Coordinates of C-alpha atoms in Angstrom, one line a residue:
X1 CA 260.0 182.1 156.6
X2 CA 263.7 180.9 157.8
X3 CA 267.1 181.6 155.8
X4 CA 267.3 178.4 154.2
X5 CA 263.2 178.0 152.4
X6 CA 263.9 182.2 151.0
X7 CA 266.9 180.8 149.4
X8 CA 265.7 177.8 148.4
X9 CA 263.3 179.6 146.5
X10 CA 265.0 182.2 144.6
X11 CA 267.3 179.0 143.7
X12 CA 264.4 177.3 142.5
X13 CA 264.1 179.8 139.5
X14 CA 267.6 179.0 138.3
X15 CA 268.3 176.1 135.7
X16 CA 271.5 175.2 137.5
X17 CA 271.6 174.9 141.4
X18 CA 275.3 176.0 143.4
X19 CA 276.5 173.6 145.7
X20 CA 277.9 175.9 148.6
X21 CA 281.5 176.4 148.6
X22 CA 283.4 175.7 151.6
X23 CA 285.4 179.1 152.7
X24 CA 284.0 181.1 150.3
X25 CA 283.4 184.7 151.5
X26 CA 279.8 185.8 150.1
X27 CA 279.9 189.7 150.7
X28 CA 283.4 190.0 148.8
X29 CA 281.8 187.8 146.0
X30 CA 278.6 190.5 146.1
X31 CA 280.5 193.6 145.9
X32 CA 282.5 191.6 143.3
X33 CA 279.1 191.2 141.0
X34 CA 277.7 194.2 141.9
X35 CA 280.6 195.9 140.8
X36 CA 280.9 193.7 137.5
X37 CA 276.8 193.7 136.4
X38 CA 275.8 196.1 138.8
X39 CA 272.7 195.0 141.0
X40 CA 272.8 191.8 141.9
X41 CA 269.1 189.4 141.5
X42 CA 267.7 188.3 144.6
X43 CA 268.7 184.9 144.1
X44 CA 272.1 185.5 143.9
X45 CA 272.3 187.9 147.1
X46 CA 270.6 184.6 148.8
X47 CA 272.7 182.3 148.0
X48 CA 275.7 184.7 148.8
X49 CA 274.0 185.2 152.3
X50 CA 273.7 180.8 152.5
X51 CA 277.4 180.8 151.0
X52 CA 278.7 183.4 153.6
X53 CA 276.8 181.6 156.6
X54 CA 278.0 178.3 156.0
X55 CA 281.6 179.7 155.2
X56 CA 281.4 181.2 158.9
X57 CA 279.9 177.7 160.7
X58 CA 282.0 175.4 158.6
X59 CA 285.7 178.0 159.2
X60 CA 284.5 178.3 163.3
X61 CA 284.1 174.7 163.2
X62 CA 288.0 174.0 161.5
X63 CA 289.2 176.6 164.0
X64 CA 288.4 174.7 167.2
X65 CA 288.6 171.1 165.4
X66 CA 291.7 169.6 167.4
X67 CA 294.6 169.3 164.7
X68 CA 295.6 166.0 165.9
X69 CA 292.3 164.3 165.9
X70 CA 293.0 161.2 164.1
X71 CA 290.0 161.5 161.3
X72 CA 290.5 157.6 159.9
X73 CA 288.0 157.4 163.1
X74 CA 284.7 158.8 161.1
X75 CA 282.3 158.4 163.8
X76 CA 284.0 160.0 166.6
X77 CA 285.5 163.2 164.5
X78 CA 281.1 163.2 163.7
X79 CA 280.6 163.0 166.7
X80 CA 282.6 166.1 167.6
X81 CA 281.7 168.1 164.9
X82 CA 278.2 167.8 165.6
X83 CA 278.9 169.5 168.8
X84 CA 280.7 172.4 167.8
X85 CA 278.5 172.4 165.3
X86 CA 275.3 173.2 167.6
X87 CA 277.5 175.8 170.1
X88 CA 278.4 177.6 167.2
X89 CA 275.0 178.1 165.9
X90 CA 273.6 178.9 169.5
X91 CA 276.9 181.2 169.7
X92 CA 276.5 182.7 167.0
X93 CA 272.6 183.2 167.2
X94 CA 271.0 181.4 164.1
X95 CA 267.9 180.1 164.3
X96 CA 267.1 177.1 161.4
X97 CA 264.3 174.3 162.1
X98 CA 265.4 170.5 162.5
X99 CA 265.7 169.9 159.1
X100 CA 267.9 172.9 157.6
X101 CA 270.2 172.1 160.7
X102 CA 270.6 168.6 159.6
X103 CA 270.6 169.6 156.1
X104 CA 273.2 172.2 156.8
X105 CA 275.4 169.8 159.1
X106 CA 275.7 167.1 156.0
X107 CA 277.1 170.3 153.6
X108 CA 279.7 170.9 156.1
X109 CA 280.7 167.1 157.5
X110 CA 281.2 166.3 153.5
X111 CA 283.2 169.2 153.0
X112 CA 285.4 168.2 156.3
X113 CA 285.5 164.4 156.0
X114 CA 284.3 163.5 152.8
X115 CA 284.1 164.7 149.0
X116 CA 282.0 167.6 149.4
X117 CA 278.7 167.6 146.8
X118 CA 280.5 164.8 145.6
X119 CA 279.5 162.8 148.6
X120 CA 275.9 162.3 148.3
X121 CA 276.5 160.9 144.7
X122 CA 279.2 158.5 146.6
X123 CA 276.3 156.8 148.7
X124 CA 274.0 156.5 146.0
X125 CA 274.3 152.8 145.0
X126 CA 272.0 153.4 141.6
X127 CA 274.8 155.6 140.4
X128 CA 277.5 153.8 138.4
X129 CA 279.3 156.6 137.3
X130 CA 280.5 160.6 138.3
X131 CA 281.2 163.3 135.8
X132 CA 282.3 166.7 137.0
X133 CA 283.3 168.2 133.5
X134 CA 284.1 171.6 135.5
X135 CA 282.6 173.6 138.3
X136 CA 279.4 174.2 136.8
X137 CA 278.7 171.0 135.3
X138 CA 277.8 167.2 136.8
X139 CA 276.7 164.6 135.1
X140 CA 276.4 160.5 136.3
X141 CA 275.0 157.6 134.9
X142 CA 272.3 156.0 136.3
X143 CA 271.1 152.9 134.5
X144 CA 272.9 153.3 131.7
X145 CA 271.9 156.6 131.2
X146 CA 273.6 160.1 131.3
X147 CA 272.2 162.8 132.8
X148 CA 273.1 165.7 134.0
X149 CA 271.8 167.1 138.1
X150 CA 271.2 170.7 138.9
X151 CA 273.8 170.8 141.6
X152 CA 277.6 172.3 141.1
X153 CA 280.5 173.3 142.8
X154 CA 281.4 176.9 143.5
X155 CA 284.3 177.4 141.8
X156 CA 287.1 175.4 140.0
X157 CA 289.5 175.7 143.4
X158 CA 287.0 174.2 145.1
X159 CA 286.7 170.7 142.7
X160 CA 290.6 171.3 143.0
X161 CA 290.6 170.8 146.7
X162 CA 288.4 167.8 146.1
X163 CA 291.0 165.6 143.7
X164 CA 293.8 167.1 146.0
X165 CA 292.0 165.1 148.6
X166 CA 291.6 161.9 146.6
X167 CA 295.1 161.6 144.9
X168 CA 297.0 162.9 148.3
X169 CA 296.4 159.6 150.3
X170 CA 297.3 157.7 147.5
X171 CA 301.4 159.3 147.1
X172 CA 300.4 160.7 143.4
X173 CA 300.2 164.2 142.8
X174 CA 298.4 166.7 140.3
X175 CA 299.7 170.2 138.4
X176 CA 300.3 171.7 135.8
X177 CA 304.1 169.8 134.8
X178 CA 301.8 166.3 136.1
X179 CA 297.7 168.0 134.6
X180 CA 296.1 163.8 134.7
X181 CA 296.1 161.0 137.4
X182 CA 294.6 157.9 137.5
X183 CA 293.5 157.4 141.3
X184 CA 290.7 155.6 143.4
X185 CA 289.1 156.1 146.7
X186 CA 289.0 154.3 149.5
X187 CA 286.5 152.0 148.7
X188 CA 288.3 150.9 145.2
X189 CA 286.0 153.0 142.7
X190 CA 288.4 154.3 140.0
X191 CA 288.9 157.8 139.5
X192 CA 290.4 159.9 136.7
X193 CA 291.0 164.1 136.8
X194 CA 292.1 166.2 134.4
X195 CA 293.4 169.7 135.0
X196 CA 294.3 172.9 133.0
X197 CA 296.5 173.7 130.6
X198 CA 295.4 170.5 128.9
X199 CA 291.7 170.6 129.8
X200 CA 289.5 173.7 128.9
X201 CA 286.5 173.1 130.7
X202 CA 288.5 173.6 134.0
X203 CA 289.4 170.5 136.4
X204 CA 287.6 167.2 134.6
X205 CA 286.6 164.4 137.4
X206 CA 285.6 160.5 136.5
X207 CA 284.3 158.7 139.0
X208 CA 283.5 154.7 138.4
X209 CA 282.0 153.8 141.0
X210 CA 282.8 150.7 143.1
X211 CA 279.9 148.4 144.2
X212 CA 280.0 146.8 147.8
X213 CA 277.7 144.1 146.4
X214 CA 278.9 142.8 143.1
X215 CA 276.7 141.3 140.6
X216 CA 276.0 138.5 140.8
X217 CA 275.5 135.1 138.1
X218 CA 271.6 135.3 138.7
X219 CA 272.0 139.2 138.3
X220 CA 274.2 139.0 134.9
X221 CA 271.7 136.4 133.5
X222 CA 268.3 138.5 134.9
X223 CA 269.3 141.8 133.1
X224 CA 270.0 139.8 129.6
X225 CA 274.0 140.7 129.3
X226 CA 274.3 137.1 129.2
X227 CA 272.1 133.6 128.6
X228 CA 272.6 130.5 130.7
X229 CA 274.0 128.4 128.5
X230 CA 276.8 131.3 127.5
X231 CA 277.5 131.1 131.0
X232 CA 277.7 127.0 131.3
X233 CA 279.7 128.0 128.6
X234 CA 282.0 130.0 130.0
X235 CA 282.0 128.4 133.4
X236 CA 283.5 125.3 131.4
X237 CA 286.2 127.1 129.2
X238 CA 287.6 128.8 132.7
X239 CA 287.3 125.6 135.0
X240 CA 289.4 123.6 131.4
X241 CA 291.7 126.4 131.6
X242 CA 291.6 127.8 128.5
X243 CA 292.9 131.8 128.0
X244 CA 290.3 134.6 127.6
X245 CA 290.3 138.0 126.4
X246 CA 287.1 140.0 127.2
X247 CA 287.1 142.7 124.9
X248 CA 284.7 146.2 124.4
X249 CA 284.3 149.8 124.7
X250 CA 284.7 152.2 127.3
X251 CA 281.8 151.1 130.1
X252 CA 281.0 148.4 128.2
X253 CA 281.3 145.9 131.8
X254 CA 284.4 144.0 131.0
X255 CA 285.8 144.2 134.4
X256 CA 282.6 142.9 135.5
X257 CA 282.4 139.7 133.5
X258 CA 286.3 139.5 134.3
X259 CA 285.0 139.5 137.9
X260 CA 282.4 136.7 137.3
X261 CA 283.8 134.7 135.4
X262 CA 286.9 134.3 137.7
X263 CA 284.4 133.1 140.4
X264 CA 284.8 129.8 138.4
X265 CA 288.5 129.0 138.8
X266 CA 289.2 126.8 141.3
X267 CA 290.2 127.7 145.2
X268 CA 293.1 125.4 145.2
X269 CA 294.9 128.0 142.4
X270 CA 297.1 130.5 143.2
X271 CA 296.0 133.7 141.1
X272 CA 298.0 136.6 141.1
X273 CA 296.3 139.9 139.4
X274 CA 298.4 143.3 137.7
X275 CA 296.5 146.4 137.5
X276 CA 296.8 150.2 137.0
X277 CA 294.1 150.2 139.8
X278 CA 292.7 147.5 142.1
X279 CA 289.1 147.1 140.4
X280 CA 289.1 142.9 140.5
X281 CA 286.9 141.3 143.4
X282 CA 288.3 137.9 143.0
X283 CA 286.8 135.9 146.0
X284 CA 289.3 133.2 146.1
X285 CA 291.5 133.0 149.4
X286 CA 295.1 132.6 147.6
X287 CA 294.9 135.9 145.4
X288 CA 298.0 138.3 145.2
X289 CA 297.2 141.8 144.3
X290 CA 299.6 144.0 142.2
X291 CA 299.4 147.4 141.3
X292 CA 301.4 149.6 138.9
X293 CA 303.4 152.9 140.4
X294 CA 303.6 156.0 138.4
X295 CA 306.9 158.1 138.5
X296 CA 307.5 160.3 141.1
X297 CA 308.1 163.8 141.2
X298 CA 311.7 163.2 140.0
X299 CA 310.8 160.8 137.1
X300 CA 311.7 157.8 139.1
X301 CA 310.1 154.7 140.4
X302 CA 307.7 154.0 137.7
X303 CA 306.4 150.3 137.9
X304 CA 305.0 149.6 134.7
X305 CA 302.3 146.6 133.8
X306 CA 304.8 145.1 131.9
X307 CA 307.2 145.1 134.6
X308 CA 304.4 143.2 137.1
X309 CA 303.4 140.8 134.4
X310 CA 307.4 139.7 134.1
X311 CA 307.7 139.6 137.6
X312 CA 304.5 137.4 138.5
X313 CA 306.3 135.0 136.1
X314 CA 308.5 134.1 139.4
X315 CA 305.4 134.0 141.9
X316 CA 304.7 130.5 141.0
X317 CA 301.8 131.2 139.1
X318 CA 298.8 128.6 138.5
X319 CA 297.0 131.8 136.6
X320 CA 297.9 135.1 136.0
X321 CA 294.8 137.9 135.4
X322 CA 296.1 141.5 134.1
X323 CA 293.0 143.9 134.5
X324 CA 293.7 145.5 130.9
X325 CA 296.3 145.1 128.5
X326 CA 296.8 148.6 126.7
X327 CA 300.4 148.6 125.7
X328 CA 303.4 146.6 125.6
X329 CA 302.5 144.4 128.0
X330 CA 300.8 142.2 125.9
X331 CA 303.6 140.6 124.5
X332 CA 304.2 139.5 127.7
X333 CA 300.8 138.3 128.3
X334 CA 301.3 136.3 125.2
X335 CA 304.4 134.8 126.6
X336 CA 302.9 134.1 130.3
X337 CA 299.8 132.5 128.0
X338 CA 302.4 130.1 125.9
X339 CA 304.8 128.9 128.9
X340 CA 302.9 127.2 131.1
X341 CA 300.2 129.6 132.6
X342 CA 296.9 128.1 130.6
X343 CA 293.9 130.1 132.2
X344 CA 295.0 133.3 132.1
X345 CA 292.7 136.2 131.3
X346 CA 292.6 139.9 130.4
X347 CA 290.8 142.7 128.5
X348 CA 290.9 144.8 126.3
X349 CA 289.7 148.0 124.5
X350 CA 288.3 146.5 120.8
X351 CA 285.3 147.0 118.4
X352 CA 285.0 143.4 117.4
X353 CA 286.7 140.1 118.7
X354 CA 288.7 140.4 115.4
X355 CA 289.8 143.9 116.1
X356 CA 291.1 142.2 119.6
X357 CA 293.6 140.5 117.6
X358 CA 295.0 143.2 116.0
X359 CA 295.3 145.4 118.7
X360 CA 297.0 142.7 120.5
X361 CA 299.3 142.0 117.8
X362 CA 299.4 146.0 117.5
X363 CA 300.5 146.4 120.9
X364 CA 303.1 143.5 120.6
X365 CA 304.9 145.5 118.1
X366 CA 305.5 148.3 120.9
X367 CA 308.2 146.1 122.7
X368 CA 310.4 147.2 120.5
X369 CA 311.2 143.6 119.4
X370 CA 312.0 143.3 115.9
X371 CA 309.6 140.2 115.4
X372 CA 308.1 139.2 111.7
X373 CA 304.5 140.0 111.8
X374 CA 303.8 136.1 111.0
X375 CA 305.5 135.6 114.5
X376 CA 303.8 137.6 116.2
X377 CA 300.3 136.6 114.8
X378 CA 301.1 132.8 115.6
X379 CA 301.7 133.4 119.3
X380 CA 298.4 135.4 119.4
X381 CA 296.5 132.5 117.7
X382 CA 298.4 129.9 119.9
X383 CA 298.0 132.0 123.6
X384 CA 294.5 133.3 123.0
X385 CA 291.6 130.9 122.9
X386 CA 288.6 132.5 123.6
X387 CA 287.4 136.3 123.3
X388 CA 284.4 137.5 124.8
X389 CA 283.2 141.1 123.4
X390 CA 280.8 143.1 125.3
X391 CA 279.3 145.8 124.1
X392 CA 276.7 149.0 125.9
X393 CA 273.9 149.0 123.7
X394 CA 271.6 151.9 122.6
X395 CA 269.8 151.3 125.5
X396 CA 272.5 151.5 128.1
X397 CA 272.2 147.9 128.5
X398 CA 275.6 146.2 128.5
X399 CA 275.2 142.9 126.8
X400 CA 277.7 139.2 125.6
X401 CA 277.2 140.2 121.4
X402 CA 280.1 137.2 120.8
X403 CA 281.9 134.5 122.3
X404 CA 284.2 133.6 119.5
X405 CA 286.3 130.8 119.4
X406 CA 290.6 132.0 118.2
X407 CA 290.7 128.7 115.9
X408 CA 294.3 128.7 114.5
X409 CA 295.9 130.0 111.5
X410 CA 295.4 129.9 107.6
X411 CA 298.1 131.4 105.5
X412 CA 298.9 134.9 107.3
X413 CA 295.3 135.0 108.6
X414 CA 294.1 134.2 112.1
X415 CA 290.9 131.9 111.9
X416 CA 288.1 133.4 114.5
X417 CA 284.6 131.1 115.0
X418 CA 281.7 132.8 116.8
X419 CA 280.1 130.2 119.4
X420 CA 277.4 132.5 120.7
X421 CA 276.2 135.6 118.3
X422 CA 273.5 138.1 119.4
X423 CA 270.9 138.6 117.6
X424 CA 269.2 142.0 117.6
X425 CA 265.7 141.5 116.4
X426 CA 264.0 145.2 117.2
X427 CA 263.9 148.0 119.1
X428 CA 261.0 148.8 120.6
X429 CA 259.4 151.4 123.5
X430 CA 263.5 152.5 124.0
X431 CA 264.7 148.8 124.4
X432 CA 267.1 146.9 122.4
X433 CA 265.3 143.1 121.8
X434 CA 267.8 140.5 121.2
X435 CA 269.2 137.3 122.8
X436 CA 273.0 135.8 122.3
X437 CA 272.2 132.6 120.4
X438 CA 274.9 129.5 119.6
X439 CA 275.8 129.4 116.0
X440 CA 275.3 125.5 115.9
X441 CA 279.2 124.7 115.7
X442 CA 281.2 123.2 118.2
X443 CA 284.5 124.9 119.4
X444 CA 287.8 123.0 118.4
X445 CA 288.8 122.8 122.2
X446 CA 286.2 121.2 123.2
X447 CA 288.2 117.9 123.8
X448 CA 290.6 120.3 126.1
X449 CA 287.0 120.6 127.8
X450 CA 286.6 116.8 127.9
X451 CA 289.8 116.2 129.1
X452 CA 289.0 118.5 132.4
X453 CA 285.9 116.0 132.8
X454 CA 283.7 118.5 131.6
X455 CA 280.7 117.1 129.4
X456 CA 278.4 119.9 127.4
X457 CA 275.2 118.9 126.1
X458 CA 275.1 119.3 122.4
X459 CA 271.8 121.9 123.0
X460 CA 274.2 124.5 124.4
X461 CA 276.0 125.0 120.8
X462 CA 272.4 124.6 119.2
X463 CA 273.3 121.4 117.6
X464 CA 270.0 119.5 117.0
X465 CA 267.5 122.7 116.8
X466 CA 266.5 124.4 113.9
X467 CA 268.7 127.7 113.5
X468 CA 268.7 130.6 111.6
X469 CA 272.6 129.9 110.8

């Protein structure tokens, strides 16, 4: 029986399976337990014997790697490692079939070009999400669903070595004076760590993945996030330039719809987008693309979303998209909204369209401004004329629960109108069984929606149909 089927199987007792650490030296590690708990199982004696083989392959292969091989060229430093790869086995006098050569090529090529056992995960297209809370312990999402694989890393340092290798490229930097960083890789999917002192678990890693193929209208409307007339709906509010705010939790596909519904606006439109990190796939041709900057190691440099938000004010603007308002910013958001820049959207982080309001007004009050609250709540009701709340159901399902329509102001009180409301009717055989519904009333903009040469058939707003409202 060869190396890799004996420890295969003394892994396969073991809830939890290691993901071989890259330089790790397995006899030290041996003594180490042996020393510690005295004699060590079979299983972990294997998997120090895998550990200390592919420590030797991958550290001969790093040896005679040339240092100035340019590695941005993936298929030609694969290329060479493959050979080494083979003369150091035949060097070295190991004997593996086809398959646990292959097998034990991948392990090493993702530890030298790629994200180590992250990189599997990275190519799986049915994973929407990463969670390394710790060596030990990975979890993703897969279809709305959490759960957690029998793979790990070896040790913290080595999912160290990992985020080192993501937020390096990028100019931001991770320790103890700096223990979080918001970063993505190179294909755009967002990625948050967490370090010691202020994490507990050890290094914390959040992956959201970044689809090459985007969903799509047909896609939204086939998984039941959204009906077609919410969409005709929406299609119409964006193309009549009216301002929306898509709010919901964490997950909840906000950036999504924000990516869908900006299909609509018109080519002829200059857009120019402010993130913390390029998540928007607009598909229009003039787009400009602006990303905040944290502080550098000296505390300088910072470029806040506040800062880009004031300076796309003098890019000639037709719209202006921020990918999520979280702080101060939104005052200026308001402001952009109010002078001129109709069609502007955002999101935000909310329970309820009407808690979208008052965080907005919330973080309008971090400016610093000394504005009356009245104020303040007029140029929310005057700038915002739409929000759109998502929410991830029980399910996992991320559905439209209201498109609710900011109608003015009465007294102190902002007036809200729901257009569209979902309506859960069961639960059955683990799926949530609703559909978003119109409420039967007709938004007050919809002669700004005429104007545009837009004409909605009454049906869309359920007007003429027997309705439970």
């Amino acid at each position: 029986m060869s190396l890799l089927k004996r420890i295969e199987q003394g892994q396969g007792n073991q809830t939890t399976t290691p993901v071989e650490n890259s330089g790790a030296d397995g006899a030290s590690r041996l003594m180490n337990l042996q020393s510690r708990r005295g004699t060590p199982s079979a299983s972990t004696a294997q998997r120090d014997t895998y550990l200390d083989l592919k420590a030797r392959v991958q550290n001969r292969l790093l040896a005679e790697l040339d240092p100035s091989m340019d590695i941005t060229r993936v298929s030609e430093v694969r290329t060479t490692i493959q050979e080494l790869f083979e003369q150091v086995l035949t060097e070295e006098n190991i004997v593996l079939t086809r398959p646990e050569r292959q097998r034990l090529f991948e392990q090493i090529s993702a530890e030298i070009l790629g994200f180590g056992p992250l990189q599997p995960l990275l190519e799986d297209d049915s994973i929407s999400e990463i969670m390394v809370n710790g060596a030990r312990s990975i979890y993703i999402e897969r279809g709305g669903k959490i759960t957690r694989l029998p793979i790990s890393f070896e040790s913290d340092e080595h999912v160290m070595r990992i985020i080192d290798r993501i937020v390096a490229p990028m100019g931001r930097r991770i320790d103890e004076s700096s223990p979080y960083v918001d970063a993505r890789l190179p294909d755009g999917s967002r990625v948050n760590a967490v370090i010691p002192p202020i994490s507990l678990v050890g290094p914390v890693l959040t992956i959201r993945k970044f689809f090459k193929n985007p969903i799509t209208l047909d896609q939204l409307i086939q998984f039941g996030s959204i009906t077609p007339d919410a969409l005709q709906f929406l299609k119409a509010c964006v193309e009549s330039r009216l301002n929306i705010i898509i709010s919901g939790g964490t997950g909840s596909g906000k950036t999504t719809l924000l990516n869908i519904l900006s299909q609509f606006i018109p080519g002829d439109e200059r857009i120019v987008t402010n993130e913390n990190e390029e998540k928007l796939q607009l598909r229009q041709e003039h787009v400009v693309t602006l990303e905040s900057r944290p502080a550098n190691i000296e505390g300088r440099g910072e470029v806040t979303i506040r800062q880009l938000v004031i300076n796309s004010l003098r890019m000639r603007p037709d719209r202006i998209i921020v990918g999520e308002i979280r702080d101060e910013a939104a005052v200026d958001m308001l402001q952009a909204m109010n002078t001129g820049h109709d069609g502007s959207m955002t999101t935000a982080h909310s329970n309820s369209p009407r808690d979208t309001l008052a965080r907005v007004e919330t973080m309008a009050m971090m400016s610093g401004m000394e504005l009356p609250v009245r104020a303040i709540r007029e140029q929310v009701s005057s700038a915002i004329d739409l929000v759109v709340h998502q929410e991830r159901m029980r399910d996992g399902t991320r559905k439209v629960v209201n498109i609710t329509e900011v109608s003015g102001m009465e007294g102190d009180v902002i007036t809200m109108t729901d257009i569209f409301l979902f309506e859960q009717s069961g639960y059955e055989n683990g799926k949530v069984i609703g559909r978003l519904r119109p409420t039967g009333l007709r938004p007050k903009f919809i002669d700004k929606i005429e104007t545009s040469g837009i004409h909605l058939p009454a049906s869309i707003f359920g007007i003429g149909e027997r309705r439970r409202y």
